[in-house]
Coordinates of C-alpha atoms in Angstrom, one line a residue:
Chain A
M18 CA 111.0 139.2 138.0
A19 CA 107.2 138.9 137.9
K20 CA 106.6 135.2 137.0
P21 CA 103.2 134.8 135.3
T22 CA 101.9 132.5 138.1
K23 CA 103.1 135.0 140.8
F24 CA 101.3 137.8 138.9
L25 CA 98.2 135.6 138.8
N26 CA 98.5 135.1 142.5
D27 CA 98.8 138.8 143.2
T28 CA 95.7 139.4 141.1
L29 CA 93.5 137.1 143.2
G30 CA 90.4 139.0 144.3
E31 CA 90.8 141.6 141.6
K32 CA 88.6 142.4 138.6
I33 CA 90.2 141.2 135.4
E34 CA 89.5 141.4 131.7
L35 CA 90.1 138.3 129.6
L36 CA 90.5 138.2 125.9
L37 CA 89.8 134.7 124.4
K38 CA 91.1 133.1 121.2
D39 CA 87.6 133.2 119.7
G40 CA 87.6 137.0 120.2
R41 CA 85.2 137.1 123.2
V42 CA 85.9 139.4 126.1
L43 CA 85.0 138.3 129.6
I44 CA 85.2 140.4 132.8
G45 CA 85.1 139.0 136.3
V46 CA 86.8 138.7 139.6
L47 CA 89.7 136.1 139.6
I48 CA 89.3 133.7 142.5
G49 CA 91.4 130.7 141.3
Y50 CA 93.9 129.4 138.8
D51 CA 96.2 126.4 138.2
D52 CA 99.4 125.8 136.3
H53 CA 97.6 125.4 132.9
M54 CA 96.2 128.9 133.4
N55 CA 92.7 127.4 133.9
L56 CA 90.9 130.1 135.8
V57 CA 87.9 130.5 138.1
L58 CA 86.1 133.8 137.9
E59 CA 83.2 135.3 140.0
D60 CA 80.6 137.8 138.9
T61 CA 81.6 137.2 135.3
T62 CA 80.0 139.1 132.4
E63 CA 80.5 138.8 128.7
E64 CA 80.6 142.2 127.0
T65 CA 80.1 142.9 123.3
E66 CA 79.3 146.2 121.6
D67 CA 75.6 145.8 122.1
M68 CA 75.2 143.2 124.8
L69 CA 76.1 142.5 128.4
R70 CA 75.5 138.9 129.6
R71 CA 75.8 138.0 133.2
I72 CA 77.3 134.5 133.7
G73 CA 78.1 134.4 137.4
T74 CA 80.9 132.0 138.5
I75 CA 82.8 130.2 135.7
I76 CA 85.7 127.9 135.1
L77 CA 87.6 128.9 132.0
R78 CA 89.9 126.5 130.3
G79 CA 93.4 128.0 130.0
N80 CA 94.1 127.1 126.4
N81 CA 91.4 129.6 125.3
V82 CA 93.2 132.6 126.9
V83 CA 95.1 135.2 124.8
T84 CA 95.6 137.9 127.5
L85 CA 94.3 138.8 130.9
N86 CA 94.7 142.1 132.7
P87 CA 93.5 143.7 135.9
I88 CA 91.1 146.5 135.3
Chain B
M29 CA 124.8 130.6 122.2
A30 CA 121.9 132.9 123.1
K31 CA 119.3 130.4 124.5
P32 CA 115.8 131.8 124.0
T33 CA 115.2 131.9 127.8
K34 CA 118.5 133.6 128.4
F35 CA 117.6 136.2 125.7
L36 CA 114.2 136.7 127.5
N37 CA 116.0 137.2 130.7
D38 CA 118.4 139.8 129.2
T39 CA 115.3 141.6 127.8
L40 CA 113.6 142.0 131.3
G41 CA 112.8 145.7 131.8
E42 CA 113.0 146.5 128.1
K43 CA 110.3 147.6 125.7
I44 CA 109.3 144.8 123.4
E45 CA 107.0 144.3 120.4
L46 CA 105.0 141.1 120.3
L47 CA 103.4 139.6 117.2
L48 CA 100.5 137.2 118.0
K49 CA 99.1 134.4 116.0
D50 CA 95.9 136.3 115.5
G51 CA 97.9 139.1 113.8
R52 CA 97.6 141.6 116.7
V53 CA 100.7 143.6 117.7
L54 CA 101.3 144.4 121.4
I55 CA 104.0 146.7 122.7
G56 CA 105.0 146.7 126.4
V57 CA 107.8 146.4 128.9
L58 CA 108.7 142.8 129.7
I59 CA 108.6 142.2 133.4
G60 CA 108.2 138.4 133.6
Y61 CA 108.1 135.1 131.7
D62 CA 108.2 131.4 132.3
D63 CA 109.3 128.2 130.5
H64 CA 106.1 128.2 128.3
M65 CA 106.9 131.7 127.2
N66 CA 103.9 133.0 129.1
L67 CA 104.8 136.7 129.5
V68 CA 104.0 139.6 131.9
L69 CA 104.1 143.0 130.3
E70 CA 103.7 146.5 131.8
D71 CA 102.5 149.7 130.1
T72 CA 101.1 147.5 127.3
T73 CA 99.5 149.0 124.3
E74 CA 97.8 147.4 121.3
E75 CA 98.6 149.2 118.1
T76 CA 96.7 149.0 114.8
E77 CA 96.8 151.3 111.8
D78 CA 94.1 153.5 113.1
M79 CA 94.0 152.8 116.8
L80 CA 96.2 152.7 120.0
R81 CA 94.6 151.0 123.0
R82 CA 96.2 151.2 126.4
I83 CA 95.9 147.9 128.4
G84 CA 98.3 148.4 131.3
T85 CA 99.8 145.3 132.9
I86 CA 98.9 142.0 131.2
I87 CA 99.6 138.3 131.2
L88 CA 100.0 136.9 127.8
R89 CA 99.7 133.1 127.2
G90 CA 102.8 131.8 125.5
N91 CA 101.1 129.7 122.8
N92 CA 99.8 132.9 121.1
V93 CA 103.2 134.3 120.5
V94 CA 104.8 134.2 117.0
T95 CA 107.7 136.6 117.6
L96 CA 108.9 139.1 120.1
N97 CA 111.7 141.6 119.7
P98 CA 113.1 144.5 121.8
I99 CA 112.4 147.9 120.2
Chain C
M20 CA 123.1 111.0 111.1
A21 CA 122.5 114.7 111.2
K22 CA 120.1 115.1 114.2
P23 CA 118.0 118.2 113.8
T24 CA 119.4 119.8 117.0
K25 CA 123.0 119.0 115.8
F26 CA 122.2 120.6 112.5
L27 CA 120.8 123.7 114.3
N28 CA 124.0 123.8 116.4
D29 CA 126.1 123.7 113.2
T30 CA 124.1 126.5 111.8
L31 CA 124.8 128.9 114.7
G32 CA 126.1 132.2 113.3
E33 CA 124.8 131.5 109.8
K34 CA 122.1 133.4 107.9
I35 CA 118.9 131.3 107.6
E36 CA 115.6 131.6 106.0
L37 CA 112.5 130.7 108.0
L38 CA 109.1 129.7 106.7
L39 CA 106.4 130.2 109.2
K40 CA 103.0 128.5 109.4
D41 CA 101.2 131.8 108.6
G42 CA 103.2 131.9 105.3
R43 CA 105.6 134.7 106.4
V44 CA 109.3 134.4 105.5
L45 CA 111.9 135.7 107.9
I46 CA 115.6 136.0 107.2
G47 CA 118.2 136.4 110.0
V48 CA 121.4 135.1 111.6
L49 CA 120.7 132.2 114.0
I50 CA 122.3 132.9 117.4
G51 CA 120.3 130.6 119.6
Y52 CA 117.7 127.8 119.9
D53 CA 116.3 125.3 122.4
D54 CA 114.7 121.8 122.4
H55 CA 111.3 123.2 121.3
M56 CA 113.0 124.8 118.3
N57 CA 112.4 128.3 119.8
L58 CA 114.9 130.4 118.0
V59 CA 116.9 133.6 118.5
L60 CA 117.7 135.5 115.3
E61 CA 119.8 138.7 114.8
D62 CA 119.6 141.2 111.9
T63 CA 116.2 139.8 111.1
T64 CA 114.2 141.0 108.1
E65 CA 110.7 140.0 106.9
E66 CA 110.5 139.8 103.2
T67 CA 107.4 139.9 101.0
E68 CA 107.0 140.5 97.3
D69 CA 106.8 144.3 97.8
M70 CA 108.2 144.9 101.2
L71 CA 111.3 144.4 103.4
R72 CA 110.9 145.1 107.1
R73 CA 113.9 145.2 109.4
I74 CA 113.1 143.7 112.8
G75 CA 116.5 143.3 114.4
T76 CA 116.9 140.7 117.1
I77 CA 113.9 138.4 117.7
I78 CA 112.7 135.4 119.6
L79 CA 110.6 133.1 117.4
R80 CA 108.4 130.5 119.1
G81 CA 109.2 127.1 117.7
N82 CA 105.7 125.9 117.0
N83 CA 105.3 128.5 114.3
V84 CA 108.2 127.0 112.2
V85 CA 107.6 125.0 109.1
T86 CA 111.1 124.9 107.7
L87 CA 114.4 126.6 108.2
N88 CA 117.4 126.5 105.9
P89 CA 120.8 128.2 105.7
I90 CA 121.1 130.6 102.8
Chain D
M9 CA 107.2 95.0 113.0
A10 CA 108.5 98.1 111.2
K11 CA 108.4 100.8 114.0
P12 CA 108.1 104.3 112.4
T13 CA 111.5 105.4 113.8
K14 CA 113.1 102.2 112.6
F15 CA 111.7 102.8 109.1
L16 CA 113.0 106.4 109.3
N17 CA 116.4 105.0 110.2
D18 CA 116.4 102.6 107.3
T19 CA 115.5 105.5 105.0
L20 CA 118.5 107.6 105.9
G21 CA 120.4 108.6 102.7
E22 CA 117.4 108.0 100.5
K23 CA 115.3 110.4 98.5
I24 CA 111.9 111.0 100.1
E25 CA 108.7 112.8 99.3
L26 CA 107.1 114.8 102.1
L27 CA 103.5 115.9 102.2
L28 CA 102.9 118.8 104.6
K29 CA 99.8 119.9 106.4
D30 CA 99.6 123.1 104.3
G31 CA 99.5 121.0 101.2
R32 CA 103.1 121.6 100.0
V33 CA 105.2 118.8 98.7
L34 CA 108.9 118.7 99.4
I35 CA 111.4 116.2 97.9
G36 CA 114.9 115.7 99.4
V37 CA 117.4 113.2 100.8
L38 CA 116.7 112.3 104.4
I39 CA 119.9 112.8 106.5
G40 CA 118.5 113.2 110.0
Y41 CA 115.5 112.9 112.3
D42 CA 114.5 112.9 116.0
D43 CA 111.7 111.4 118.1
H44 CA 109.3 114.3 117.2
M45 CA 109.8 113.5 113.5
N46 CA 111.7 116.7 113.0
L47 CA 113.7 116.0 109.9
V48 CA 116.9 117.2 108.1
L49 CA 116.8 117.0 104.3
E50 CA 119.5 117.7 101.8
D51 CA 119.1 118.7 98.1
T52 CA 115.5 119.7 98.9
T53 CA 113.2 121.0 96.3
E54 CA 109.6 122.2 96.5
E55 CA 107.5 121.1 93.6
T56 CA 104.2 122.5 92.5
E57 CA 102.4 122.1 89.2
D58 CA 104.2 125.0 87.5
M59 CA 107.3 125.5 89.7
L60 CA 110.3 123.8 91.1
R61 CA 112.2 125.7 93.9
R62 CA 115.6 124.5 95.1
I63 CA 116.0 125.0 98.9
G64 CA 119.1 123.0 99.7
T65 CA 119.5 121.6 103.2
I66 CA 116.6 122.2 105.5
I67 CA 115.2 121.4 108.9
L68 CA 111.5 120.6 108.8
R69 CA 109.5 120.7 112.0
G70 CA 107.8 117.3 112.6
N71 CA 104.3 118.6 113.4
N72 CA 103.9 119.8 109.8
V73 CA 104.3 116.3 108.4
V74 CA 101.3 114.3 107.1
T75 CA 103.2 111.6 105.2
L76 CA 106.7 110.8 104.0
N77 CA 107.7 108.1 101.6
P78 CA 110.9 107.0 99.8
I79 CA 110.7 107.6 96.1
Chain E
M4 CA 88.9 94.8 126.5
A5 CA 90.4 95.6 123.1
K6 CA 93.0 98.3 123.9
P7 CA 93.7 100.5 120.8
T8 CA 97.4 99.5 120.7
K9 CA 96.4 95.8 121.0
F10 CA 94.0 96.2 118.2
L11 CA 96.7 97.9 116.1
N12 CA 99.0 95.0 116.9
D13 CA 96.4 92.4 115.8
T14 CA 95.9 94.4 112.6
L15 CA 99.6 94.1 111.5
G16 CA 99.9 92.7 108.0
E17 CA 96.3 93.5 107.2
K18 CA 94.9 96.0 104.7
I19 CA 93.5 99.1 106.3
E20 CA 91.6 102.2 105.4
L21 CA 92.7 105.5 106.9
L22 CA 90.7 108.6 107.1
L23 CA 92.8 111.7 107.7
K24 CA 91.9 115.1 109.2
D25 CA 92.3 116.8 105.8
G26 CA 89.6 114.4 104.4
R27 CA 92.0 112.2 102.4
V28 CA 91.5 108.5 102.4
L29 CA 94.6 106.2 102.3
I30 CA 94.5 102.4 101.8
G31 CA 97.5 100.2 102.6
V32 CA 98.9 97.3 104.6
L33 CA 99.8 98.2 108.2
I34 CA 103.4 97.1 108.9
G35 CA 104.2 99.2 111.9
Y36 CA 103.0 101.7 114.5
D37 CA 104.1 103.4 117.7
D38 CA 102.5 104.9 120.8
H39 CA 101.6 108.2 119.1
M40 CA 99.8 106.2 116.4
N41 CA 102.4 107.0 113.9
L42 CA 102.0 104.3 111.2
V43 CA 104.0 102.6 108.6
L44 CA 102.0 101.3 105.6
E45 CA 103.0 99.3 102.5
D46 CA 101.4 99.2 99.1
T47 CA 99.7 102.5 99.9
T48 CA 97.2 104.1 97.6
E49 CA 95.3 107.3 97.9
E50 CA 91.8 107.1 96.6
T51 CA 89.5 109.8 95.5
E52 CA 86.3 109.7 93.4
D53 CA 88.2 110.1 90.2
M54 CA 91.8 109.2 91.0
L55 CA 93.9 106.4 92.4
R56 CA 97.5 107.3 93.3
R57 CA 100.1 104.6 94.2
I58 CA 102.4 105.9 96.9
G59 CA 104.2 102.6 98.1
T60 CA 105.6 102.5 101.6
I61 CA 104.9 105.5 103.8
I62 CA 105.1 106.8 107.3
L63 CA 102.0 108.6 108.4
R64 CA 102.2 111.0 111.4
G65 CA 99.6 109.9 114.0
N66 CA 98.1 113.3 114.7
N67 CA 96.6 113.4 111.2
V68 CA 94.5 110.2 111.8
V69 CA 90.8 110.4 112.4
T70 CA 89.9 106.7 112.0
L71 CA 91.5 103.5 110.7
N72 CA 89.8 100.2 110.0
P73 CA 90.7 96.9 108.5
I74 CA 89.0 96.3 105.1
Chain F
M5 CA 82.1 110.5 141.4
A6 CA 81.9 109.0 137.8
K7 CA 85.5 109.5 136.5
P8 CA 85.4 109.7 132.7
T9 CA 87.6 106.5 132.4
K10 CA 85.4 104.7 134.8
F11 CA 82.3 105.7 132.8
L12 CA 84.1 104.5 129.6
N13 CA 84.8 101.2 131.3
D14 CA 81.1 100.8 132.3
T15 CA 80.2 101.5 128.8
L16 CA 82.2 98.6 127.3
G17 CA 80.0 96.4 125.2
E18 CA 77.3 99.1 124.8
K19 CA 76.3 101.0 121.7
I20 CA 77.5 104.5 121.7
E21 CA 77.1 107.7 119.6
L22 CA 80.2 109.7 118.9
L23 CA 80.3 113.3 117.8
L24 CA 83.6 114.2 116.1
K25 CA 85.3 117.6 115.7
D26 CA 84.7 117.6 112.0
G27 CA 81.0 117.2 112.6
R28 CA 80.6 113.6 111.7
V29 CA 78.5 111.2 113.8
L30 CA 79.6 107.6 114.3
I31 CA 77.6 104.9 116.0
G32 CA 79.1 101.6 117.2
V33 CA 79.7 99.2 120.1
L34 CA 82.6 100.3 122.3
I35 CA 85.0 97.5 122.8
G36 CA 88.2 99.3 123.9
Y37 CA 89.8 102.6 124.9
D38 CA 92.9 104.0 126.4
D39 CA 94.0 107.0 128.5
H40 CA 94.0 109.4 125.5
M41 CA 90.4 108.4 124.8
N42 CA 91.5 106.5 121.7
L43 CA 88.6 104.2 121.1
V44 CA 87.9 100.8 119.4
L45 CA 84.4 100.4 118.1
E46 CA 82.7 97.4 116.5
D47 CA 79.8 97.4 114.0
T48 CA 80.4 101.0 113.3
T49 CA 78.2 103.1 111.0
E50 CA 78.5 106.7 110.0
E51 CA 75.2 108.4 109.7
T52 CA 74.3 111.5 107.9
E53 CA 70.9 112.9 106.9
D54 CA 70.8 111.0 103.6
M55 CA 73.4 108.2 104.0
L56 CA 74.4 105.3 106.3
R57 CA 77.9 103.9 105.8
R58 CA 78.9 100.6 107.4
I59 CA 82.6 100.7 108.5
G60 CA 82.9 97.6 110.8
T61 CA 85.6 97.7 113.4
I62 CA 87.6 100.9 113.8
I63 CA 90.1 102.7 115.9
L64 CA 89.3 106.3 116.5
R65 CA 91.9 108.7 117.6
G66 CA 90.9 110.4 120.8
N67 CA 91.7 114.0 119.9
N68 CA 88.9 114.0 117.3
V69 CA 86.2 113.3 119.9
V70 CA 83.9 116.0 121.1
T71 CA 81.3 113.9 123.0
L72 CA 80.3 110.3 123.3
N73 CA 77.1 108.9 124.8
P74 CA 75.5 105.4 125.2
I75 CA 72.3 105.1 123.1
Chain G
M7 CA 92.0 130.2 146.5
A8 CA 89.4 128.3 144.5
K9 CA 91.6 125.9 142.4
P10 CA 89.7 125.0 139.2
T11 CA 89.7 121.3 140.1
K12 CA 88.3 122.1 143.6
F13 CA 85.6 124.2 142.0
L14 CA 84.8 121.3 139.7
N15 CA 84.6 119.0 142.7
D16 CA 82.2 121.5 144.6
T17 CA 80.0 121.5 141.5
L18 CA 79.5 117.7 141.4
G19 CA 75.7 117.0 141.3
E20 CA 74.9 120.5 140.1
K21 CA 73.4 121.6 136.8
I22 CA 76.0 123.3 134.6
E23 CA 76.1 125.1 131.3
L24 CA 79.0 124.3 129.0
L25 CA 80.3 126.4 126.1
L26 CA 82.3 124.5 123.6
K27 CA 84.9 125.7 121.1
D28 CA 82.6 124.9 118.2
G29 CA 80.0 127.3 119.7
R30 CA 77.6 124.7 120.9
V31 CA 76.0 125.0 124.4
L32 CA 75.3 121.9 126.5
I33 CA 73.4 121.8 129.8
G34 CA 73.6 118.9 132.2
V35 CA 74.3 117.7 135.7
L36 CA 78.1 117.3 136.3
I37 CA 78.7 113.8 137.7
G38 CA 82.4 113.3 137.0
Y39 CA 85.7 114.9 135.7
D40 CA 89.4 114.3 135.5
D41 CA 92.6 116.3 135.4
H42 CA 92.3 117.0 131.7
M43 CA 88.8 118.5 132.4
N44 CA 87.2 115.6 130.6
L45 CA 83.6 115.6 132.0
V46 CA 80.7 113.3 132.6
L47 CA 77.3 114.9 132.4
E48 CA 73.8 113.4 133.1
D49 CA 70.5 114.5 131.7
T50 CA 72.4 116.5 129.1
T51 CA 70.6 118.7 126.5
E52 CA 71.9 120.7 123.7
E53 CA 70.2 124.0 123.3
T54 CA 70.1 126.2 120.2
E55 CA 67.8 129.1 119.3
D56 CA 65.2 126.8 117.8
M57 CA 66.0 123.4 119.1
L58 CA 66.4 121.3 122.3
R59 CA 68.0 117.9 121.9
R60 CA 68.1 115.4 124.8
I61 CA 71.3 113.4 124.8
G62 CA 71.3 111.7 128.3
T63 CA 74.6 110.8 129.9
I64 CA 77.7 111.9 128.0
I65 CA 81.5 112.1 128.2
L66 CA 82.8 115.3 126.9
R67 CA 86.5 115.6 126.0
G68 CA 88.1 118.4 127.9
N69 CA 89.9 120.1 125.1
N70 CA 86.6 121.2 123.6
V71 CA 85.6 123.2 126.6
V72 CA 85.8 127.1 126.7
T73 CA 83.8 127.8 129.8
L74 CA 81.5 126.0 132.3
N75 CA 79.3 127.5 134.9
P76 CA 76.7 126.3 137.4
I77 CA 73.2 127.5 136.5

């Protein structure tokens, strides 16, 4: 079985797409996480239909996450 | 009795439909879960009336789940 | 005293009606539960004024539940 | 001091009025509770200005409760 | 330092005003509490601009509380 | 490092401004707190653009707090 | 791996940008945090399109945080 934390661990160093509860989509390289699904991302960008904002390295609080997937 | 975690375990490898709190419907193959009902899905698609979006492998945070059912 | 979990246990195998926080009403046979009031239902249907949708066996995450009652 | 759980215990067998977070009002006889304030009610009715719905015995999940009072 | 629970204890037997998350204001005599700030009030009334409703003795679930103050 | 609870402790006896999740702003003297950031304030006032309401001593439940700062 | 708390620790003394759940953006120097991601910031300002408000030293409750990033 692919436990969520094991899958997170296998995804370290990879580019992921994050969908947040407020509808925003972030893209970045996953470089850290913890048991609450708090995440650390590098080279993060926020993408909307008409905008791309570069944010760099961020901490994202886990309770805002809906889904995350490698891209 | 069919404990929810036992039912999740029996459902590993099967195609499921997920209804999320924000109303979205995801379909994918369940390949992992944990005690918070965080899930790992493969071959995931998001389906709306006029759209089918392929997302691949995702982690879904458990507190967004309303219901899940094998299909 | 009828502890909620004891009442849930006595209700195993019976048809119940579930009212969810998002206003939806589900009807099904209770075949499992856990301490978070996560539920497993069989022969589940969702009923609205002008619609009846058959969903089959589902897991319902407990924090969506408002009330449940045998019918 | 009247600890909330002690007060709940003293109220077993009595008719109570429940105000829920979604604004609904339920009336029933309290026959069980647990530490999360999950409740079991008998002879439950939901009362609105122009409607009285008989629901019978229900489990109510504690995190929907605003107030409860014997009537 | 006045720990919140110590202050609650000192307030037992006094008339308090409660502001709830849904905007309602309750006034009553505090006769019990627990660590979740669940409260028991006696002689409770709900006051709005054009209405005073007598509710008697109530249990109030702590997670609905914004502020409480002796009056 | 200035741990949040240490900073709270250093702020005892000082006048603080509190921003709550519902947008309200309270000003008072911090005289107590606990690990959930439940607070006790003295000489509390609520200030809006066209109103100043004196509330006196209050307990504020921590999960309503967005920010607090000495003023 | 860059654990979120390790990343927070490495960011002590640096200027960060905070995005809150209510949409507000705060900028300040991170001088403290705890395991709930409660934060202490110095020289904090709130920036909107047409406004810059100086708030000084603040405690921010962690459950309001969406993202934080050094700037």
